[in-house]
Coordinates of C-alpha atoms and ligand atoms in Angstrom, one line a residue:
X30 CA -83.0 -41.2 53.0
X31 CA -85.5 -41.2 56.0
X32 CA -83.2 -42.2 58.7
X33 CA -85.1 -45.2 60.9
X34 CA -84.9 -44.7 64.8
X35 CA -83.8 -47.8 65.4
X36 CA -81.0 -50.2 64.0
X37 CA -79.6 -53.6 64.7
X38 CA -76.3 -54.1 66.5
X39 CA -74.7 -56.7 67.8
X40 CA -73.8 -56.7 71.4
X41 CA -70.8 -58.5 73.5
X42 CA -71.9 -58.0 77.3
X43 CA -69.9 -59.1 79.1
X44 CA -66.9 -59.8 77.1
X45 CA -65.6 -62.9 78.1
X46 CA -64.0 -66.5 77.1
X47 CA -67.1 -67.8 77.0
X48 CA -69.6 -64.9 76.3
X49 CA -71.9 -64.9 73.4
X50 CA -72.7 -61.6 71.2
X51 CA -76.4 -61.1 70.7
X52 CA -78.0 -59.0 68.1
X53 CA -80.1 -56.7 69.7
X54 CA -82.2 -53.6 68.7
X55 CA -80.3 -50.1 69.5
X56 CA -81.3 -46.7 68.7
X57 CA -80.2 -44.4 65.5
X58 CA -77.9 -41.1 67.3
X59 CA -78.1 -38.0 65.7
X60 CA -74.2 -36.2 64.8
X61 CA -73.1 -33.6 66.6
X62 CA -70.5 -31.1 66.1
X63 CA -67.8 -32.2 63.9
X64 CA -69.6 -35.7 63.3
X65 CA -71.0 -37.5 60.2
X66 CA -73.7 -40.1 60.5
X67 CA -72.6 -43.2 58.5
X68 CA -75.1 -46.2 57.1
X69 CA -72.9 -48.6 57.6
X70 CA -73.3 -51.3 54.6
X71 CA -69.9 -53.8 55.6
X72 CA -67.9 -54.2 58.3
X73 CA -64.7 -56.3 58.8
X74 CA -63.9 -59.1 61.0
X75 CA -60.5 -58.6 62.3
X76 CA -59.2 -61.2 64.8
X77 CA -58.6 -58.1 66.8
X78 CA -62.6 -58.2 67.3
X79 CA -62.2 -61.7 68.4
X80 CA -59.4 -61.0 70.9
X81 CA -61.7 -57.9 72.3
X82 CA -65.0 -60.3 72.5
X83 CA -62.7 -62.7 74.2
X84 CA -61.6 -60.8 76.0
X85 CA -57.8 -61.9 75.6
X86 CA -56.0 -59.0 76.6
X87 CA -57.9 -58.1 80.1
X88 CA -55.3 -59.2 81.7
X89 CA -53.1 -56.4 80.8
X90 CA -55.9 -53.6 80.8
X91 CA -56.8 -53.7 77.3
X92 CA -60.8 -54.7 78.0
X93 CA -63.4 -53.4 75.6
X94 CA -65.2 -50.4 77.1
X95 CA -68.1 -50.7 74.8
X96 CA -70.7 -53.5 73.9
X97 CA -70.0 -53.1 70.2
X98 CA -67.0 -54.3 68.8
X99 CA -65.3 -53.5 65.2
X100 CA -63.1 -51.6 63.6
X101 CA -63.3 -52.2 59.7
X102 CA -67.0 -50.0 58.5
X103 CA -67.5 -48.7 55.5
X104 CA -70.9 -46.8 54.4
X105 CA -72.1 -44.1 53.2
X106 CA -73.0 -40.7 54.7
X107 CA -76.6 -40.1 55.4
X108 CA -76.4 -36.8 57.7
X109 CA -73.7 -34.2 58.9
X110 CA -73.6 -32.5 62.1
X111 CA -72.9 -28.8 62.5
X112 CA -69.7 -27.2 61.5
X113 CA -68.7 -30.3 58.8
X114 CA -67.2 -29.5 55.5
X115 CA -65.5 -32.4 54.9
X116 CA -68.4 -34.9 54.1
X117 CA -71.7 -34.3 52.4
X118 CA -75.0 -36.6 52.3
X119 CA -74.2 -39.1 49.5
X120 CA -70.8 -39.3 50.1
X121 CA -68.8 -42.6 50.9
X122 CA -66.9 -42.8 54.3
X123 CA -64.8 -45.4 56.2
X124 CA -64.3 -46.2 60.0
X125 CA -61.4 -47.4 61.2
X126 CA -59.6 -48.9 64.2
X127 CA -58.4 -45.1 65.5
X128 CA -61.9 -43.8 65.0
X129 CA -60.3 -39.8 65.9
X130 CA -57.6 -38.3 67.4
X131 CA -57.2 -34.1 68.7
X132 CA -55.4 -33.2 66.1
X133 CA -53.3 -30.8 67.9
X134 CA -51.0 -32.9 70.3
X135 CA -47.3 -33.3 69.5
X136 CA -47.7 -37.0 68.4
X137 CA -50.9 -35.5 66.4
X138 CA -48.4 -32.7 64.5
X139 CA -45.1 -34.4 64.4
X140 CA -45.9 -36.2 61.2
X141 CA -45.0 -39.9 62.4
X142 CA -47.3 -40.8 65.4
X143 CA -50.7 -39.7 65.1
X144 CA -51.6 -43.1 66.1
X145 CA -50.0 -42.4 69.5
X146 CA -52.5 -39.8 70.3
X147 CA -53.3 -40.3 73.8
X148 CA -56.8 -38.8 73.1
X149 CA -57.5 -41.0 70.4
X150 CA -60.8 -42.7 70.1
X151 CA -60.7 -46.7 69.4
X152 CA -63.6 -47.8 67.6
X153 CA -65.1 -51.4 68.8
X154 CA -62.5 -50.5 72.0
X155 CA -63.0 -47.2 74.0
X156 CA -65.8 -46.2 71.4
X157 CA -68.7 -48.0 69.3
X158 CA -67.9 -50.1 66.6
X159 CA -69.1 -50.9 63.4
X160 CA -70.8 -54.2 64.1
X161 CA -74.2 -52.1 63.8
X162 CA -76.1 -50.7 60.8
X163 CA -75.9 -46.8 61.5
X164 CA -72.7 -45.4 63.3
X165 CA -71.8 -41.4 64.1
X166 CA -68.0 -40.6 63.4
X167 CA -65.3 -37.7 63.4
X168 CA -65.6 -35.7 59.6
X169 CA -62.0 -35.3 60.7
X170 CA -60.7 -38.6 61.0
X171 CA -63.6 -40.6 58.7
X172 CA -61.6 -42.3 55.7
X173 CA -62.8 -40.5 52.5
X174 CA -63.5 -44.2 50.2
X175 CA -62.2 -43.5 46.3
X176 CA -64.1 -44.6 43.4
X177 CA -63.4 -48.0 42.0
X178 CA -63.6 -49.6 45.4
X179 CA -66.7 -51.3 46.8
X180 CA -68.0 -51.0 50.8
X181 CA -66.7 -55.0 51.1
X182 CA -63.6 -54.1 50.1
X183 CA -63.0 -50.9 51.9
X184 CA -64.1 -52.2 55.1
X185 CA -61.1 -54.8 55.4
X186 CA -58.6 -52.0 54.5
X187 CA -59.6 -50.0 57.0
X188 CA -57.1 -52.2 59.5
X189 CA -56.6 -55.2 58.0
X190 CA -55.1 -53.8 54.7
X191 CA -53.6 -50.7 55.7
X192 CA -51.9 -52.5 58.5
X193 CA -50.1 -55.2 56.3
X194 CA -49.1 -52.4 54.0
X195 CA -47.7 -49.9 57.0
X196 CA -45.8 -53.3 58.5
X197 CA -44.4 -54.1 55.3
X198 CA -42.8 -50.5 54.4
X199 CA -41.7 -50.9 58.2
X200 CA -39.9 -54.0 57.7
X201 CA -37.7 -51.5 54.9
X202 CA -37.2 -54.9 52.9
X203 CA -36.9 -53.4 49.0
X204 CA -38.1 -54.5 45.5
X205 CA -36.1 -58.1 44.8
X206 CA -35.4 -58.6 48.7
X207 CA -37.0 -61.5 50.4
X208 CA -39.8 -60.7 53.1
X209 CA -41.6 -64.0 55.0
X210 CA -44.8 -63.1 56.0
X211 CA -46.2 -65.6 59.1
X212 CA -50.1 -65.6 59.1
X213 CA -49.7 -65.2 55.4
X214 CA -53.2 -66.7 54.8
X215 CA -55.1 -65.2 57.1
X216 CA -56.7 -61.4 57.1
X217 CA -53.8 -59.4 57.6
X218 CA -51.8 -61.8 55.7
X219 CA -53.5 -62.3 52.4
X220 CA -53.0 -58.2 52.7
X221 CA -49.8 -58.2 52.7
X222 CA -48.8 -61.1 50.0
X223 CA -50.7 -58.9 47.6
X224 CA -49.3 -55.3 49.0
X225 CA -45.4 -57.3 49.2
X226 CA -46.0 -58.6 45.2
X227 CA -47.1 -54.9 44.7
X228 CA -43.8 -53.7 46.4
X229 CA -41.7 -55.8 44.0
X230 CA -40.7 -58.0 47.2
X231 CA -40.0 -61.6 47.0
X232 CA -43.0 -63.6 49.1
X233 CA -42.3 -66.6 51.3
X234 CA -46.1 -67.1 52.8
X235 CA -46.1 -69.3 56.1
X236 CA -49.4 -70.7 57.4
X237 CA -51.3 -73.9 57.7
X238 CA -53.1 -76.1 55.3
X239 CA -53.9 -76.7 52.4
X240 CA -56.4 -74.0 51.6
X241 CA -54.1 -70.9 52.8
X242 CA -51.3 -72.4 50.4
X243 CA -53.9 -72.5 47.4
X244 CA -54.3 -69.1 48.7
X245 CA -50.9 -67.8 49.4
X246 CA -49.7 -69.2 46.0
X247 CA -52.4 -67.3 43.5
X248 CA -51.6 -63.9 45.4
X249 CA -48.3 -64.4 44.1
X250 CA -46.3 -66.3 47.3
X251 CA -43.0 -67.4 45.8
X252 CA -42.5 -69.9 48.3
X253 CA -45.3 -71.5 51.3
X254 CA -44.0 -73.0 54.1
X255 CA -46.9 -75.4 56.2
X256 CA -45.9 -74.5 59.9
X257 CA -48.5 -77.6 60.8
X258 CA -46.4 -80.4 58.3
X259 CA -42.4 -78.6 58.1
X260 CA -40.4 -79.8 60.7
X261 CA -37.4 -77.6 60.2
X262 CA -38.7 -74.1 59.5
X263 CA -35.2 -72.2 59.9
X264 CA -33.3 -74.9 57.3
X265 CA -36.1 -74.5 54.2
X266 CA -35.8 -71.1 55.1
X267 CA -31.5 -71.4 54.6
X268 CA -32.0 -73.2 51.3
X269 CA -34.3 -70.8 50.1
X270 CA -32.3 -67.4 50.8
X271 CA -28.7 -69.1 51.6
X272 CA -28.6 -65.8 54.1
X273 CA -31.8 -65.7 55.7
X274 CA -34.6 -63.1 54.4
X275 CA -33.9 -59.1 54.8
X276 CA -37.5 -58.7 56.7
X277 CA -40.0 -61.2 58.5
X278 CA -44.0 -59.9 59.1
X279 CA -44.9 -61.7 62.4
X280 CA -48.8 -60.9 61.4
X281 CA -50.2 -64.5 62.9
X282 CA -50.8 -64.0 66.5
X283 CA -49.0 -66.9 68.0
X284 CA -45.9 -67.6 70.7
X285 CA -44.9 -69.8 68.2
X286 CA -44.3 -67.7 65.5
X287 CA -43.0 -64.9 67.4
X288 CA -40.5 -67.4 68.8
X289 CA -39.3 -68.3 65.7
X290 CA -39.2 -65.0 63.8
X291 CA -35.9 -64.1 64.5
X292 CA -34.0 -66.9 63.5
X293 CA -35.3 -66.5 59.8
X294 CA -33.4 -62.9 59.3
X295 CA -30.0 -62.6 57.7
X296 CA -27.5 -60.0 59.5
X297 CA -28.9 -56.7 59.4
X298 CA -32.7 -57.7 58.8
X299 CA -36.2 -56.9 60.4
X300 CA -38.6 -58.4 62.5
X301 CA -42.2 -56.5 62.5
X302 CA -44.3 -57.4 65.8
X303 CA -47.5 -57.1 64.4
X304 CA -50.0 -59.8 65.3
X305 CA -50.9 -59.5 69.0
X306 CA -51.2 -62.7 71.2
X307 CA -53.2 -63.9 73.9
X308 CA -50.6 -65.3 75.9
X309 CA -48.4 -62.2 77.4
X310 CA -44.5 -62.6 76.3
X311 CA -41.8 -61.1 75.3
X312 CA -40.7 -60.6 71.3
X313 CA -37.2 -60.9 70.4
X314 CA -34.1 -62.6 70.8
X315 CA -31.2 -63.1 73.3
X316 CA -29.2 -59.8 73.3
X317 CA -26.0 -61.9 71.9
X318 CA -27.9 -62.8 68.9
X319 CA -29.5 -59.5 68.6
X320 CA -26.3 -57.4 68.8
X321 CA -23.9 -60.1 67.0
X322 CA -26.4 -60.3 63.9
X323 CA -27.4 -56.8 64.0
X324 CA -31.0 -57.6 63.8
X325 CA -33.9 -54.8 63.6
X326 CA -36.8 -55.6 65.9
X327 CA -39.6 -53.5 65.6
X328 CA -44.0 -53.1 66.0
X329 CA -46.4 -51.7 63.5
X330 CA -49.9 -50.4 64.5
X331 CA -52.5 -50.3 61.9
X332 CA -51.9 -46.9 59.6
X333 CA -52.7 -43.5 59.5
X334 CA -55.2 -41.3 57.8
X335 CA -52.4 -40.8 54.9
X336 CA -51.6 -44.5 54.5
X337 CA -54.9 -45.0 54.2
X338 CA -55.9 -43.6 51.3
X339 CA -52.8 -44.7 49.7
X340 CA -53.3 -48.3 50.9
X341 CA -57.2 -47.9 49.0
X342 CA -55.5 -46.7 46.3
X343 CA -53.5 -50.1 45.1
X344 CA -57.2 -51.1 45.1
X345 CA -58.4 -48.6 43.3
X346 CA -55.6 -49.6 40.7
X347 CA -56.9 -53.2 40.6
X348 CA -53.4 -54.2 42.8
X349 CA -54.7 -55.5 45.9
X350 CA -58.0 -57.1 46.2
X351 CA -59.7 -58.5 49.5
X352 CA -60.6 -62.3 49.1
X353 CA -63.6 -62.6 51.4
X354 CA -65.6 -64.6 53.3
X355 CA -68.8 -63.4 53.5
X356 CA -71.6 -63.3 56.6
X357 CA -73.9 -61.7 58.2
X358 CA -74.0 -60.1 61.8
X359 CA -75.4 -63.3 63.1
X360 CA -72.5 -65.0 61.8
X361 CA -70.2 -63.6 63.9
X362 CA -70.0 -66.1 66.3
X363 CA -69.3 -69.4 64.0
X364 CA -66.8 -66.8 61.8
X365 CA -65.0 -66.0 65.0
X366 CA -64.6 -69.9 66.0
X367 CA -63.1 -70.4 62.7
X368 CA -60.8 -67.8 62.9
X369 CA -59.6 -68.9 66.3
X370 CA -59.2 -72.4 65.0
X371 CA -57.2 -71.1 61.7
X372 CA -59.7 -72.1 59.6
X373 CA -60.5 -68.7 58.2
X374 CA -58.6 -68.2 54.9
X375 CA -58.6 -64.4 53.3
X376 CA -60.9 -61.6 55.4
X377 CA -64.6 -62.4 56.6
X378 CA -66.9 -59.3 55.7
X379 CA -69.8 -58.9 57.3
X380 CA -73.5 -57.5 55.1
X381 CA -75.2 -55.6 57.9
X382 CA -78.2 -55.5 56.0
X383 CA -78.6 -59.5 55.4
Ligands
NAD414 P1 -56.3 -64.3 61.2 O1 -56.8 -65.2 62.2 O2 -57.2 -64.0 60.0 O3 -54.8 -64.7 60.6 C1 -53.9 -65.2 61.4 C2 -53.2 -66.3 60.6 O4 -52.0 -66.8 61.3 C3 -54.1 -67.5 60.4 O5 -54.2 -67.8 59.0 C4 -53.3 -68.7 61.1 O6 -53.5 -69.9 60.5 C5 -51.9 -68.2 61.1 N1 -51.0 -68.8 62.0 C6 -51.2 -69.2 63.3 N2 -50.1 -69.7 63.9 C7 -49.1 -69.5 63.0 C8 -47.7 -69.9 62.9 N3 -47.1 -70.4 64.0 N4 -47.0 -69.6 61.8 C9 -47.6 -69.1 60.7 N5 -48.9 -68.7 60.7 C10 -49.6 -69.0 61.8 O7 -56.1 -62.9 62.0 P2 -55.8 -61.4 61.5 O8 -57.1 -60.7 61.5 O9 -55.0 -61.4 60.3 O10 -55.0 -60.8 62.7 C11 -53.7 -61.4 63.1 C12 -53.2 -60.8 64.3 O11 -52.9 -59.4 64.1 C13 -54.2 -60.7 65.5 O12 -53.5 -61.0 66.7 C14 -54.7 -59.3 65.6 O13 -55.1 -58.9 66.8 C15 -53.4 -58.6 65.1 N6 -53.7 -57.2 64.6 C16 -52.7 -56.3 64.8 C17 -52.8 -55.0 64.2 C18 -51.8 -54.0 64.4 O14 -52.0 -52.8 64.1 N7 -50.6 -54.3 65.0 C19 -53.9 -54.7 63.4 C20 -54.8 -55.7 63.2 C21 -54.7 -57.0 63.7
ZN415 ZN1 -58.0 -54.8 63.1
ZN416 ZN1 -53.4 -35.8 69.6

């Protein structure tokens, strides 16, 4: 294709509680070394994004560095730089929240925590994102996008899917074991009701309204719990199990969920911090009730190169599918609202060429 010099983007400067992302006119980079040049055709709205825009997490040094925010592209490649073997013109790629890492650190080679990487690029964070049309990437660390999976649905795996999945083998809960999922209509939660029926677990889905229990019940939620209507969370969740559930996915971004987590695990179970919060706190439980219930309290971050391609592949095999919302980049803003306000059911995937 004849590659245009210019493309659209859209542009949070400053972020901020109160700041408003533009759409603006940006120019097309060529790839250098190592690099792929992506058109980007979707990109994924993670509430991530919205924390970044927002700002939420300045307070503890995590500010964007970038005017371009997200982390969820997927395209196809439209020019290599020098030295790339990996990728060819034609072929489909996918950008994701760690956008590259060395490749030659100890957390890089140990086989568990590539993420850790403390060179690791961040796309939409310390790098670009994929809220513009054209984007340059790592061949390296690009996500190779299997046949039998469209751009709007590969873009939400990128975090939103992979992450539910990674969380979910984290949790260690097995086939016929219950796992509550909190946030379980939103993005990262409609993932993992569909990755958890996939698993063999046994679903109870926990959000608000009626749109994310419609929701939560055709992915194949056994149980949904309305946090906004139930006023005793911890007995439903007695009568359901009689023991409590063996794993809880804290995906939903709230104190109030976080608080509560931990009280809906039987002896020996697993928390999985997952959803991060505006307000700065601390996860958990009293050491007594830690210790004397021998609970598991651990975080997931999003999923490496290896989990996802096999987190595509469910979708591939017609096991997970991504029920969207879709916009365009000047939707952003009103899609972001919603999400704040819980209003968002499923992912919202964003045309960049609407
Ligand atoms: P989302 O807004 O689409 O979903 C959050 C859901 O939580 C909503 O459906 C909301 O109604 C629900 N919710 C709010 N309060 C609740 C409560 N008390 N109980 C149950 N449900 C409640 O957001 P998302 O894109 O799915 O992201 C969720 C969180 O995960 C965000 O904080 C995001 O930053 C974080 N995140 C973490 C990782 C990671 O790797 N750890 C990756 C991606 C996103
Ligand atoms: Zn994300
Ligand atoms: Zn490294």
């Amino acid at each position: 294709m004849d590659i245009p010099k210019t493309q659209k983007a859209l542009i949070t400067d400053p972020p901020g509680p109160n700041s408003k992302s533009v759409i603006k006119e940006i120019p097309v980079t060529a790839p250098g070394e190592g690099e792929i040049l992506v058109k980007l055709n979707c990109t994924g709205l993670c509430h991530s994004d919205v924390h970044l825009m927002r700002d939420d997490w300045g307070d503890r040094g995590l500010s964007m560095m970038t005017k371009i925010a997200g982390h969820e592209g997927a395209g196809v490649v439209v020019a290599v730089g020098p030295k790339v073997t990996r990728f060819k013109v034609g072929d489909r790629a996918g950008i994701k929240w760690v956008a590259d890492t060395c490749g030659e650190c100890e957390m890089c080679t140990n086989g568990t925590d590539e993420l850790q990487c403390p060179k690791q690029l961040n796309s939409g964070f310390t790098a670009d994102g994929t809220f513009r049309q054209f984007a340059t990437t790592s061949a390296r660390y690009a996500t190779r996008i299997p046949d039998g999976v469209s751009d709007e649905e590969a873009g939400p795996l990128m975090c939103g899917g992979v992450t539910s999945y990674i969380a979910l083998r984290r949790s260690a809960v097995r086939a016929g074991q219950w796992v509550v999922i909190m946030g379980a209509g939103g993005g990262l939660g409609h993932f993992a009701v569909q990755y958890a029926k996939a698993m063999g677990m046994r679903i109870i889905a926990i959000d608000g309204g009626p749109g994310k229990k419609e929701l939560c019940e055709k992915l194949g939620a056994e149980q949904f719990i309305d946090f906004t209507v139930e006023k005793d969370i911890p007995e439903r969740m007695k009568q359901i199990t009689t023991w409590g559930a063996h794993g809880v996915i804290v995906t939903a971004g709230s104190k109030a969920a976080y608080d509560q987590a931990p009280y809906f695990l039987r002896p020996g179970g697993t928390m999985v911090c997952v959803g991060l919060p505006k307000e700065n706190f601390n996860a958990g439980a009293p050491p007594l009730v830690i210790a004397l219930r021998r609970l598991n309290i651990v975080g997931s971050v999003t999923g490496t190169l290896k989990d996802v391609d096999e987190a595509l592949d469910f979708c591939a095999r017609g096991l997970v599918k991504p029920i969207l919302v879709k916009g365009s980049l000047s939707d952003i803003e009103d899609l972001s609202a919603k999400m704040m306000a819980g209003q968002l059911a499923g992912r919202a995937v964003i045309d960049l060429w609407t």
